[in-house]
Coordinates of N, CA and C in Angstrom, one line a residue:
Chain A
X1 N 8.1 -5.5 135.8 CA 8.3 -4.0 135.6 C 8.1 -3.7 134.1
X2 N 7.3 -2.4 133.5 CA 7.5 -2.3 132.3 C 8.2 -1.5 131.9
X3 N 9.0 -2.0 131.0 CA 9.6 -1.2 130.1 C 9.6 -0.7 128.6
X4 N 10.5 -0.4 127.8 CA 10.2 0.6 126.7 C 11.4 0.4 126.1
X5 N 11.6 0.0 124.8 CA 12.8 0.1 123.7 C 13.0 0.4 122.9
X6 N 13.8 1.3 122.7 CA 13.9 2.1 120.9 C 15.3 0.9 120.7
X7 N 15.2 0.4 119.8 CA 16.3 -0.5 119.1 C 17.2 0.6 118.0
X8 N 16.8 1.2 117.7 CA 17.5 2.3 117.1 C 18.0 3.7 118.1
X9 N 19.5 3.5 117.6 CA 20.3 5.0 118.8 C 20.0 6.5 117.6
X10 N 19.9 6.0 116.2 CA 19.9 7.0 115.5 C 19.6 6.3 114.4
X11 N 18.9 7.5 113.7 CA 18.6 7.4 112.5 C 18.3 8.8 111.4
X12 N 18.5 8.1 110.6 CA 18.7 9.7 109.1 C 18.0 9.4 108.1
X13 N 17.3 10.7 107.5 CA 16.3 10.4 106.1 C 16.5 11.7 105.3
X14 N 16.2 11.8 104.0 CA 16.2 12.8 103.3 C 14.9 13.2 103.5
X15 N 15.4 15.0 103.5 CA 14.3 15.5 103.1 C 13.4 15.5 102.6
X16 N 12.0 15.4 103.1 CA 10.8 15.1 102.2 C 10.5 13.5 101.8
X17 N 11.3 12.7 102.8 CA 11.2 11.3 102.3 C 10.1 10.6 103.6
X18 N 10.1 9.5 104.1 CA 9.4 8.9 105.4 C 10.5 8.2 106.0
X19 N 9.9 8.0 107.2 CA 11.1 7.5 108.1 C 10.1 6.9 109.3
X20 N 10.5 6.2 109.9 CA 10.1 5.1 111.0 C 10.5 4.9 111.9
X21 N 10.0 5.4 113.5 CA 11.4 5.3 114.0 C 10.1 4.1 115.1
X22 N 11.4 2.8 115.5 CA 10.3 2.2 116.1 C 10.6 2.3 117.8
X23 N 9.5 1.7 118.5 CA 9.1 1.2 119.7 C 8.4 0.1 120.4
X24 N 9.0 -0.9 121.0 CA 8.6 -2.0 121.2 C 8.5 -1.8 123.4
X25 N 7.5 -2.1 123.9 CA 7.1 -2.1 125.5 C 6.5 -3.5 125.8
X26 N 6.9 -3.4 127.3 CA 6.4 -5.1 128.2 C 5.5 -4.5 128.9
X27 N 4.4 -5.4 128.9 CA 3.9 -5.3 129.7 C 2.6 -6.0 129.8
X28 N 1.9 -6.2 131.3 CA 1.1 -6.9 131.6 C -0.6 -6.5 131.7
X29 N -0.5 -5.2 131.5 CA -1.7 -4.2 131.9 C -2.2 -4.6 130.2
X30 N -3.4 -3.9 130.6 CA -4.1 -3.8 129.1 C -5.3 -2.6 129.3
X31 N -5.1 -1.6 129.6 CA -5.6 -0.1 129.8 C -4.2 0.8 129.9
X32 N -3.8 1.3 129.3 CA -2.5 2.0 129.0 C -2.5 3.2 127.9
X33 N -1.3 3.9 128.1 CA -1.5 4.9 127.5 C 0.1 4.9 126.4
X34 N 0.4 5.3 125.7 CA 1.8 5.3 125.0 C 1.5 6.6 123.8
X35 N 3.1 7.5 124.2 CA 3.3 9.0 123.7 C 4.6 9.0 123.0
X36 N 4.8 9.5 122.2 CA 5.7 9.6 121.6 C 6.2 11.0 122.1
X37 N 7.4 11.5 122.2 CA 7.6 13.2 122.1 C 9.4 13.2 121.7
X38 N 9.2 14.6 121.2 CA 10.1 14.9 120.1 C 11.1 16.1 121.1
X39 N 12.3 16.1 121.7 CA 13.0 16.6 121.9 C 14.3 17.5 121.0
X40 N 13.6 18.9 120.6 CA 14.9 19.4 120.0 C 16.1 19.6 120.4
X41 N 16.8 20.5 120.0 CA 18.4 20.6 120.9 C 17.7 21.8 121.7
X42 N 16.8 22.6 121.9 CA 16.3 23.5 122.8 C 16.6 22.6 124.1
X43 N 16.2 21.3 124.3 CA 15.6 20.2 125.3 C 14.2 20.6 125.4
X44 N 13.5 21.1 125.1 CA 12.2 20.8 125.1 C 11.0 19.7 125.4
X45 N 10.5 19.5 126.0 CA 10.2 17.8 125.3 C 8.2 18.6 125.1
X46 N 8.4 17.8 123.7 CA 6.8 18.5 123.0 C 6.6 16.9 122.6
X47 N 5.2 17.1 122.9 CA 4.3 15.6 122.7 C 4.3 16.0 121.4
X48 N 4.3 14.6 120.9 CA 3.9 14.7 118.9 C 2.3 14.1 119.0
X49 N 2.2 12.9 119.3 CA 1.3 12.1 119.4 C 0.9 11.0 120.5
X50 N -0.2 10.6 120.4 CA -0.4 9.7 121.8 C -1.7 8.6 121.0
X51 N -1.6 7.7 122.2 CA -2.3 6.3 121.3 C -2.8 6.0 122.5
X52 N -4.2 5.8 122.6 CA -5.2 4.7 123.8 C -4.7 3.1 123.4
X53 N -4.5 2.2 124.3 CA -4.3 1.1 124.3 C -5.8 0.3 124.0
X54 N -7.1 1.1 124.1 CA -7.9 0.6 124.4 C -8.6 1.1 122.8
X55 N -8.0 1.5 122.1 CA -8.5 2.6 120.8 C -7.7 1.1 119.7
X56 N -8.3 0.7 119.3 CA -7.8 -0.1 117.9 C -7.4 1.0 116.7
X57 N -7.3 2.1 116.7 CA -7.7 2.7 115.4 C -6.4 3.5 116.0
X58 N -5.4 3.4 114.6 CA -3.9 4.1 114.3 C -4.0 6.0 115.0
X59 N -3.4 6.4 116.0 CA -3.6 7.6 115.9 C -2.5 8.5 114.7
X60 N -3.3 9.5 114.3 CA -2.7 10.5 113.1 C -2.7 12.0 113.4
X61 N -1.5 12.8 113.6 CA -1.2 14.1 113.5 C -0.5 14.4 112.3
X62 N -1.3 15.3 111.5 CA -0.9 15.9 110.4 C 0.0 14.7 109.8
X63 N 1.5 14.8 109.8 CA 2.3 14.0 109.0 C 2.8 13.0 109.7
X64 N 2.8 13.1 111.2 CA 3.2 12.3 112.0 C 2.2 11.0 112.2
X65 N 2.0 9.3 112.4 CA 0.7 8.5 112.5 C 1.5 7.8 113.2
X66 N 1.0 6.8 113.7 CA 1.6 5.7 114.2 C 0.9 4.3 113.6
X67 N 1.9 3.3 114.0 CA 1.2 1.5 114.1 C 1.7 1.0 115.5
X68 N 0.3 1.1 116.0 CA -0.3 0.6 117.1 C -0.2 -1.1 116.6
X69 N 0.4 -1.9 117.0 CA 0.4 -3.6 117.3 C 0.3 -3.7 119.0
X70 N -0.8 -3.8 119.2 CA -0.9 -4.3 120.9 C -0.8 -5.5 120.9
X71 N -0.9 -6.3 120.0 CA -0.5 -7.7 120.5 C 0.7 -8.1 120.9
X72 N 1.6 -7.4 119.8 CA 2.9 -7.8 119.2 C 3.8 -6.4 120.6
X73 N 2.7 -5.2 120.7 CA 3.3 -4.7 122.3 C 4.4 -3.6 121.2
X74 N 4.0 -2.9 120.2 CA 4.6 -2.5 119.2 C 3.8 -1.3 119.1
X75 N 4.8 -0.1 118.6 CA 4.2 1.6 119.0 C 5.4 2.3 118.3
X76 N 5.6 2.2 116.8 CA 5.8 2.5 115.9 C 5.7 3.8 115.4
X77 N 6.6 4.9 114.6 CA 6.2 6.2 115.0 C 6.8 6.5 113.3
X78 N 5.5 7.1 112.4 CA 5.8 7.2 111.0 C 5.9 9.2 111.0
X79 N 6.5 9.1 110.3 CA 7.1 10.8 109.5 C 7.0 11.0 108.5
X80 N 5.9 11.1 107.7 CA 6.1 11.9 106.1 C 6.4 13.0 106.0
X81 N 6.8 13.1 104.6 CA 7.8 14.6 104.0 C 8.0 14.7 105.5
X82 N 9.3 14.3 105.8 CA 10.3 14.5 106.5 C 10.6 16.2 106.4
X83 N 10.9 17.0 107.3 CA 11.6 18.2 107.1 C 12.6 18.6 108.1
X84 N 13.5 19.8 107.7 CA 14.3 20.3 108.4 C 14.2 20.4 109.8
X85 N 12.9 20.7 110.5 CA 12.7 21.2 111.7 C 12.0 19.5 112.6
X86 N 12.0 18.6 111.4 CA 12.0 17.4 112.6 C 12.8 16.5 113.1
X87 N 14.1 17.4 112.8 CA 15.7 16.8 113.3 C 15.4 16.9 115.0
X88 N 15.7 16.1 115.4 CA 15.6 16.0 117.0 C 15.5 14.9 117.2
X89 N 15.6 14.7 119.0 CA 15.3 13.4 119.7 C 14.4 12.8 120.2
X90 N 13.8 11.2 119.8 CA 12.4 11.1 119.9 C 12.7 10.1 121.0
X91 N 11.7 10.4 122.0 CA 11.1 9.7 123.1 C 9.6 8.9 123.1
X92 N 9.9 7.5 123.1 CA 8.7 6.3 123.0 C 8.4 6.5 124.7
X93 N 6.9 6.9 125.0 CA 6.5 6.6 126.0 C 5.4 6.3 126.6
X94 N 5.6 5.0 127.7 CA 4.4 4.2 128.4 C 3.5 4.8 129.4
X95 N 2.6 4.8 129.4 CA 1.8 5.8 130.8 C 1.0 4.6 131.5
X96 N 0.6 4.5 132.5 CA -0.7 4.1 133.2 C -0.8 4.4 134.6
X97 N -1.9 4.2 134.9 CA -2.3 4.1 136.5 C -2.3 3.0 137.6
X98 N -1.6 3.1 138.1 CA -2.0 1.7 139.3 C -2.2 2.1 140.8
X99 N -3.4 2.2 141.0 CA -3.7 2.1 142.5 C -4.1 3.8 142.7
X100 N -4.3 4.4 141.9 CA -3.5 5.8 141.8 C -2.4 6.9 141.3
X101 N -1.4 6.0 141.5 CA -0.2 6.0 141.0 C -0.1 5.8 140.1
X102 N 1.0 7.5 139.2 CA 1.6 7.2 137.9 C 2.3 6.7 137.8
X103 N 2.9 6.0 136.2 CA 4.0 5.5 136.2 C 4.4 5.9 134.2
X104 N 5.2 6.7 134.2 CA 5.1 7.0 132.7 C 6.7 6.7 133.0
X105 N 7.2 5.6 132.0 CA 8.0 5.0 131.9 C 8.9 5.7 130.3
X106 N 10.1 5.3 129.8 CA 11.0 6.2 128.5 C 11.3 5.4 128.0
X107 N 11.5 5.1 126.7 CA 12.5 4.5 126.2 C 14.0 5.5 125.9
X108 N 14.8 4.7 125.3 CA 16.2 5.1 125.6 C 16.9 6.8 124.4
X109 N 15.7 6.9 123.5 CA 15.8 7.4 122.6 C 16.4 7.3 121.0
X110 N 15.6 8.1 120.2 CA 16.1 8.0 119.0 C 16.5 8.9 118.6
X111 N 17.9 9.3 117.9 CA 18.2 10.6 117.4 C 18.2 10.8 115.5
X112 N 17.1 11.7 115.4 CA 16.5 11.6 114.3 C 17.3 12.5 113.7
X113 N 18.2 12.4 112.0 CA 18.9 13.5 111.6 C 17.7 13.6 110.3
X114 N 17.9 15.1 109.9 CA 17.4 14.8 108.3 C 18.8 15.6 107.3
X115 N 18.5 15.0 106.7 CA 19.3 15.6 105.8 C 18.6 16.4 104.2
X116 N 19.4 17.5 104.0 CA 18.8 18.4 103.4 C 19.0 17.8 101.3
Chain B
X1 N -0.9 31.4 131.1 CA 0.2 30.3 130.7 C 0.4 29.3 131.0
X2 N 0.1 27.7 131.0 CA 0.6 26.8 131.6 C 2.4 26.7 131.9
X3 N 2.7 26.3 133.3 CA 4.1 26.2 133.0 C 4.4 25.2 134.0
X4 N 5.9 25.2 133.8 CA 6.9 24.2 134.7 C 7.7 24.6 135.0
X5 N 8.3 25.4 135.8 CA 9.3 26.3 135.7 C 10.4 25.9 136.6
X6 N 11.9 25.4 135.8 CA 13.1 24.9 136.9 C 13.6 26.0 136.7
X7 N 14.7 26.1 138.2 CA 16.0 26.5 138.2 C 16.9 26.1 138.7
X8 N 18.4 25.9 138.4 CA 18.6 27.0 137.3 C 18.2 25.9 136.1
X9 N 18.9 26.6 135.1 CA 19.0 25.8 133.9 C 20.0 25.3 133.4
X10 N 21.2 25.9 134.0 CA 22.6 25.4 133.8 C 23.6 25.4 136.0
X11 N 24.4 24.4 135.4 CA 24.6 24.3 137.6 C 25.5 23.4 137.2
X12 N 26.9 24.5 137.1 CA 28.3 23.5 137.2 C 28.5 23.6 139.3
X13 N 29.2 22.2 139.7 CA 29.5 22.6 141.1 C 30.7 21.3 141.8
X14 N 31.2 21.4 142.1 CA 32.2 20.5 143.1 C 31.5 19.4 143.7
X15 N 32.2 18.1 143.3 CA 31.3 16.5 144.7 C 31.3 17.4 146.6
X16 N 30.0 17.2 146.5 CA 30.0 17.4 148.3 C 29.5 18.7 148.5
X17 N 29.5 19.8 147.1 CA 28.6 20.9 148.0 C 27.1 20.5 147.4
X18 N 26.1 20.6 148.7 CA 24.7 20.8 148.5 C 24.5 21.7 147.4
X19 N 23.1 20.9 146.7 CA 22.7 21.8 145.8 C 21.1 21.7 146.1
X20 N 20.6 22.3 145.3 CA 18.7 22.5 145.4 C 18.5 22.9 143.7
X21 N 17.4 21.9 143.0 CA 17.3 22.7 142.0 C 15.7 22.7 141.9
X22 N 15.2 23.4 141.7 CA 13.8 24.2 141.9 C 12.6 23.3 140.8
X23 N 11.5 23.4 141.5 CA 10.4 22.9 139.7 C 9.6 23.5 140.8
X24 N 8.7 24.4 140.3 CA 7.6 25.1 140.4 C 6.8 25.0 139.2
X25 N 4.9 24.8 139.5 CA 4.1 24.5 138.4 C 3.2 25.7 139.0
X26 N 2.1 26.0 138.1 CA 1.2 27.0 137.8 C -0.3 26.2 137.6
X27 N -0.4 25.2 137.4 CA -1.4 24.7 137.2 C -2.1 23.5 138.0
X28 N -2.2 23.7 138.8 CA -2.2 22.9 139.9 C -2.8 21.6 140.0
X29 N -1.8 20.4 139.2 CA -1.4 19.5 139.1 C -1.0 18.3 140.2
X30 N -1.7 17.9 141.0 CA -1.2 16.7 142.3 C 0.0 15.9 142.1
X31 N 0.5 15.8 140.4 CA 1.2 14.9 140.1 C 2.7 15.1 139.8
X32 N 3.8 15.3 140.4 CA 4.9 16.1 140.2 C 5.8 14.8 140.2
X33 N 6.8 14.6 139.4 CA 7.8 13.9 138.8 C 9.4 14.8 138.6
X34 N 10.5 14.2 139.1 CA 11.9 14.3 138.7 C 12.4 13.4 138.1
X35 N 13.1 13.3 136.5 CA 14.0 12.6 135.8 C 14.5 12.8 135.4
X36 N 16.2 11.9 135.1 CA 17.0 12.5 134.6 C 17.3 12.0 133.5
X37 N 18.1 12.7 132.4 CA 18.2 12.0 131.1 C 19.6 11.6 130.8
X38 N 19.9 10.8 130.7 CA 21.2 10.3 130.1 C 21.6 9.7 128.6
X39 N 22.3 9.8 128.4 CA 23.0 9.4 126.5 C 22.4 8.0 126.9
X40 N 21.5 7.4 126.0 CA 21.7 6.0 126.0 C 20.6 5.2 127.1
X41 N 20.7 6.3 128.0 CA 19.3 5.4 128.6 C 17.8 6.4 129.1
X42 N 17.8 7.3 128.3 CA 16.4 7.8 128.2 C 16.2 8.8 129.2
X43 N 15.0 9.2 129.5 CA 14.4 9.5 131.1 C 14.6 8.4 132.0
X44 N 14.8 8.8 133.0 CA 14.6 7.8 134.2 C 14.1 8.5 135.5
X45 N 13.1 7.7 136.1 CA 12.4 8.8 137.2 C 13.2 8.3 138.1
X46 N 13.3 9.9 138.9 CA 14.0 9.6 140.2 C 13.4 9.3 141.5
X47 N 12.4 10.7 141.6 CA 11.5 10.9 142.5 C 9.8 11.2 142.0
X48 N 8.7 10.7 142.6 CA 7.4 11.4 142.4 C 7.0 11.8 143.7
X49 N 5.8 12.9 143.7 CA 5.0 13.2 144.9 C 3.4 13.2 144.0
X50 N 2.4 12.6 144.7 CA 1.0 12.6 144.3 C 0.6 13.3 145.0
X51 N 1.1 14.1 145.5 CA 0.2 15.3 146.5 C 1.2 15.6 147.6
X52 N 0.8 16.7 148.3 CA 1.4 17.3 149.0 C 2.2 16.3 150.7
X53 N 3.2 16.7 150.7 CA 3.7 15.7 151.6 C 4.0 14.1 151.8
X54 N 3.4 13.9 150.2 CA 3.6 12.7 149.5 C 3.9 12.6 148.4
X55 N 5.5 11.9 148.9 CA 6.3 11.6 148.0 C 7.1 9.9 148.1
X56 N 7.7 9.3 146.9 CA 8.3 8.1 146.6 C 9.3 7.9 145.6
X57 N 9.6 6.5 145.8 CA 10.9 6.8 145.1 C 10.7 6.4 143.9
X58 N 11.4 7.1 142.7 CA 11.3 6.1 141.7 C 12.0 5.3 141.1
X59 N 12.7 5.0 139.9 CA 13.4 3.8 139.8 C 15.0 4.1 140.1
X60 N 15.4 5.3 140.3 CA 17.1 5.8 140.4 C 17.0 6.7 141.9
X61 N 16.6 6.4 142.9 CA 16.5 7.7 143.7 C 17.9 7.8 144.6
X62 N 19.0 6.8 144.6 CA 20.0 7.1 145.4 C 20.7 8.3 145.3
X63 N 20.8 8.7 146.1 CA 22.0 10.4 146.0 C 21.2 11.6 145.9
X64 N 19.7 11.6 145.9 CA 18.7 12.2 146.0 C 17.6 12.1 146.9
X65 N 17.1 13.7 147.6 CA 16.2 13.9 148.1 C 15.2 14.8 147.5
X66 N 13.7 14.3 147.8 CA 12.9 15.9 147.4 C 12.2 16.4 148.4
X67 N 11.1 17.1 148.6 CA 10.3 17.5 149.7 C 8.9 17.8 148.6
X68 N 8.1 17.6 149.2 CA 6.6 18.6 148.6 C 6.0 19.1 149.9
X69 N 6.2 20.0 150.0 CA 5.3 21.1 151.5 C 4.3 22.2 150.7
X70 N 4.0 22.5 149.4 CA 3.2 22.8 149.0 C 3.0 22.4 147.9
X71 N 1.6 22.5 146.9 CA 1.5 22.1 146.0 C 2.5 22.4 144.9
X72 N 2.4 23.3 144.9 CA 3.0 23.6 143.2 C 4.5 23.6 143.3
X73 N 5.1 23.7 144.5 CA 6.8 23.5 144.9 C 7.3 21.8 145.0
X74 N 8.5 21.4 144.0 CA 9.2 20.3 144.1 C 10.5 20.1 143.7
X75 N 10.7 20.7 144.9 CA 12.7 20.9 144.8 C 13.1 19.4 144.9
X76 N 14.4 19.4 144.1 CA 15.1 18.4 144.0 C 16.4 18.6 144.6
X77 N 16.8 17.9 145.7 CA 18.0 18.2 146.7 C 18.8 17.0 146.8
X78 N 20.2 17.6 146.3 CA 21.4 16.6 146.0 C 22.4 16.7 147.2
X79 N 22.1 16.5 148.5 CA 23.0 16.2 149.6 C 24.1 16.5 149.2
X80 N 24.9 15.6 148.7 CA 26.1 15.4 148.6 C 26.8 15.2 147.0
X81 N 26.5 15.8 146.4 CA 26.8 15.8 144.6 C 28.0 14.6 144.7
X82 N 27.8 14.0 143.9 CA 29.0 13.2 143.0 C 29.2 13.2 141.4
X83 N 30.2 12.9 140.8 CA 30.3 13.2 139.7 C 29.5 11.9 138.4
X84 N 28.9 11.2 139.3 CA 28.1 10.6 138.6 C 26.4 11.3 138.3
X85 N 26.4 11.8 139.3 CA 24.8 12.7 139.0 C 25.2 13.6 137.8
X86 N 26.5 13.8 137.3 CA 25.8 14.8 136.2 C 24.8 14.2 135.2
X87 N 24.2 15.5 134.7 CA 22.8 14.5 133.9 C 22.0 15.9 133.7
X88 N 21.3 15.9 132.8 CA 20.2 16.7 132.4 C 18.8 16.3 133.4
X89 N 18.2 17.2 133.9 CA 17.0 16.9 135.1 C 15.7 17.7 134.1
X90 N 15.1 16.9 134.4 CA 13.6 17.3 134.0 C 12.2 17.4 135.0
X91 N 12.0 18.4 135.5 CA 10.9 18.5 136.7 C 9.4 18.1 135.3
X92 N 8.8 17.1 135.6 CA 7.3 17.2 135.2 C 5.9 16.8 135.9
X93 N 4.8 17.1 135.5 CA 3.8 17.4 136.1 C 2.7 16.3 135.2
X94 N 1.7 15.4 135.7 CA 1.1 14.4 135.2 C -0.3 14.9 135.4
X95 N -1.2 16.0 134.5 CA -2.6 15.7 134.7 C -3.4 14.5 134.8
X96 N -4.6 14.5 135.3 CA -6.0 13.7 135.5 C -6.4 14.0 134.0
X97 N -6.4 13.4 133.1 CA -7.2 13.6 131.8 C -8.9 13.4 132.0
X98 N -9.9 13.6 130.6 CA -10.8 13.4 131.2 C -11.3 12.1 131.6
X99 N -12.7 12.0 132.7 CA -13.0 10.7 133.5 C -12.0 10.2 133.6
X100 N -11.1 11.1 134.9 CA -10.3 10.2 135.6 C -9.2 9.5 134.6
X101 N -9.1 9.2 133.3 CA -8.6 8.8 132.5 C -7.2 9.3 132.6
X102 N -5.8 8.5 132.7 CA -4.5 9.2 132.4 C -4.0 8.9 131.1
X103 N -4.8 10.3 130.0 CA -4.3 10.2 128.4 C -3.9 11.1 128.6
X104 N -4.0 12.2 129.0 CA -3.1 13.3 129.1 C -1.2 13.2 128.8
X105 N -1.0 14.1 128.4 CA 0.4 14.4 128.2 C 1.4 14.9 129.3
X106 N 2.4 14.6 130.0 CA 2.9 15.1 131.1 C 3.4 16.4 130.5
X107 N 3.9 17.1 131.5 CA 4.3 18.7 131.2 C 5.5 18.9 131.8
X108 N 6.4 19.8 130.8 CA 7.8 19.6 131.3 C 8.6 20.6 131.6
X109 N 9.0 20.5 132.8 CA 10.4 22.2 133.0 C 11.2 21.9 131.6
X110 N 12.2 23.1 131.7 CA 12.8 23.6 130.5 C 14.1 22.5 130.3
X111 N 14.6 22.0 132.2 CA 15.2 20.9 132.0 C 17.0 21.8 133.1
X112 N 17.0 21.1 133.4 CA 18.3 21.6 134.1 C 19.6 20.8 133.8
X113 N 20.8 21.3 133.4 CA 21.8 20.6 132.4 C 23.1 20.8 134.3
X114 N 23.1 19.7 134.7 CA 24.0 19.9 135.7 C 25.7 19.3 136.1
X115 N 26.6 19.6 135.9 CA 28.0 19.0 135.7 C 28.3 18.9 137.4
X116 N 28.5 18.1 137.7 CA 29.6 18.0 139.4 C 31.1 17.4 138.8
X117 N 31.5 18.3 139.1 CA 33.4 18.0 139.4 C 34.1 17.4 140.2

């Protein structure tokens, strides 16, 4: 079965600083998808970024990038200049197809504070 | 507008009375998902349907039913509430990205916040 782990329940950074929040997944496939998305207190859930398993090359949104380790099964999620409005909760997540069938799998979350 | 639309969005209610909470989509998506979120353990899928009249379980589905009789309709039906279902619900929708490809981003109701007593 695959799964998804945030090892971190929370985490805090100053304003305008970087911060890391990580994600580690099992699995046996090797065509996959993995999303990060950011949950405010609205509950919202808004994609930040997304990574091809099949793409070697780090995906990058504006301040947001990741480190893609497919070997290591590692999906790492970077924040520069940290700001007020990216206080929320982040969701690591697995996607693929089998047979047809989706299967977009969560990890358990990270609750991101910033401090001002 | 793309959308996902649950209701309600808030649904306090007593163990044992039926409930129904609603996900209607607009974009006519084959791929319709219910999960719930809990402190500590994430999303967790309860139910999917890949098309109409096809549906399965997913990894939590005890205490839960759904139906899909038309596309864009996928109620989520709690028989018998217990005070363990409370939980935040999230109806989402999984496009076909391009060539068949699933990089697409799922799409999410507003999210239903539900207490049983």
């Amino acid at each position: 079965a695959q799964t998804v782990t945030q090892s971190q329940p929370e985490m805090s950074v100053q304003e305008a600083e970087t911060v890391t929040l990580s994600c580690t997944y099992d699995t046996s496939e090797s065509d996959y998808y993995l999303f990060w998305y950011k949950q405010p207190p609205s509950r919202q859930m808004i994609l930040v970024i997304r990574q091809e398993a099949y793409k070697q090359q780090n995906a990058t949104e504006n301040r947001f990038s990741v480190n893609f380790q497919k070997a290591a099964k590692s999906f790492s999620l970077k924040i520069s200049d940290s700001q007020l409005g990216d206080a929320a909760m982040y969701f690591c997540a697995y996607r693929r197809t089998v047979r047809g069938a989706q299967k977009l799998v969560f990890g358990q979350g990270t609750r991101l504070t910033i401090n001002p | 507008e793309a959308q996902v639309t649950q209701n309600p969005r808030y649904l306090i209610t007593v163990t044992g009375k039926k409930l129904t909470v609603t996900c209607s989509q607009n974009m006519n998506h084959e791929y319709m998902s219910w999960y719930r979120q809990d402190p500590g353990l994430g999303l967790r899928q309860i139910y999917y349907s890949m098309n109409v009249e096809v549906t399965d379980k997913g990894d939590v589905p005890e205490g839960y039913k759904v139906s899909r009789k038309e596309k864009r309709n996928f109620p989520l039906i709690l028989e018998s509430p217990s005070p363990n279902q409370t939980s935040l619900y999230f109806c989402a929708t999984l496009p076909w990205g391009s060539e068949g490809r699933s990089n697409t981003e799922a799409f999410f109701g507003q999210g239903t916040r539900l207490t049983v007593v």
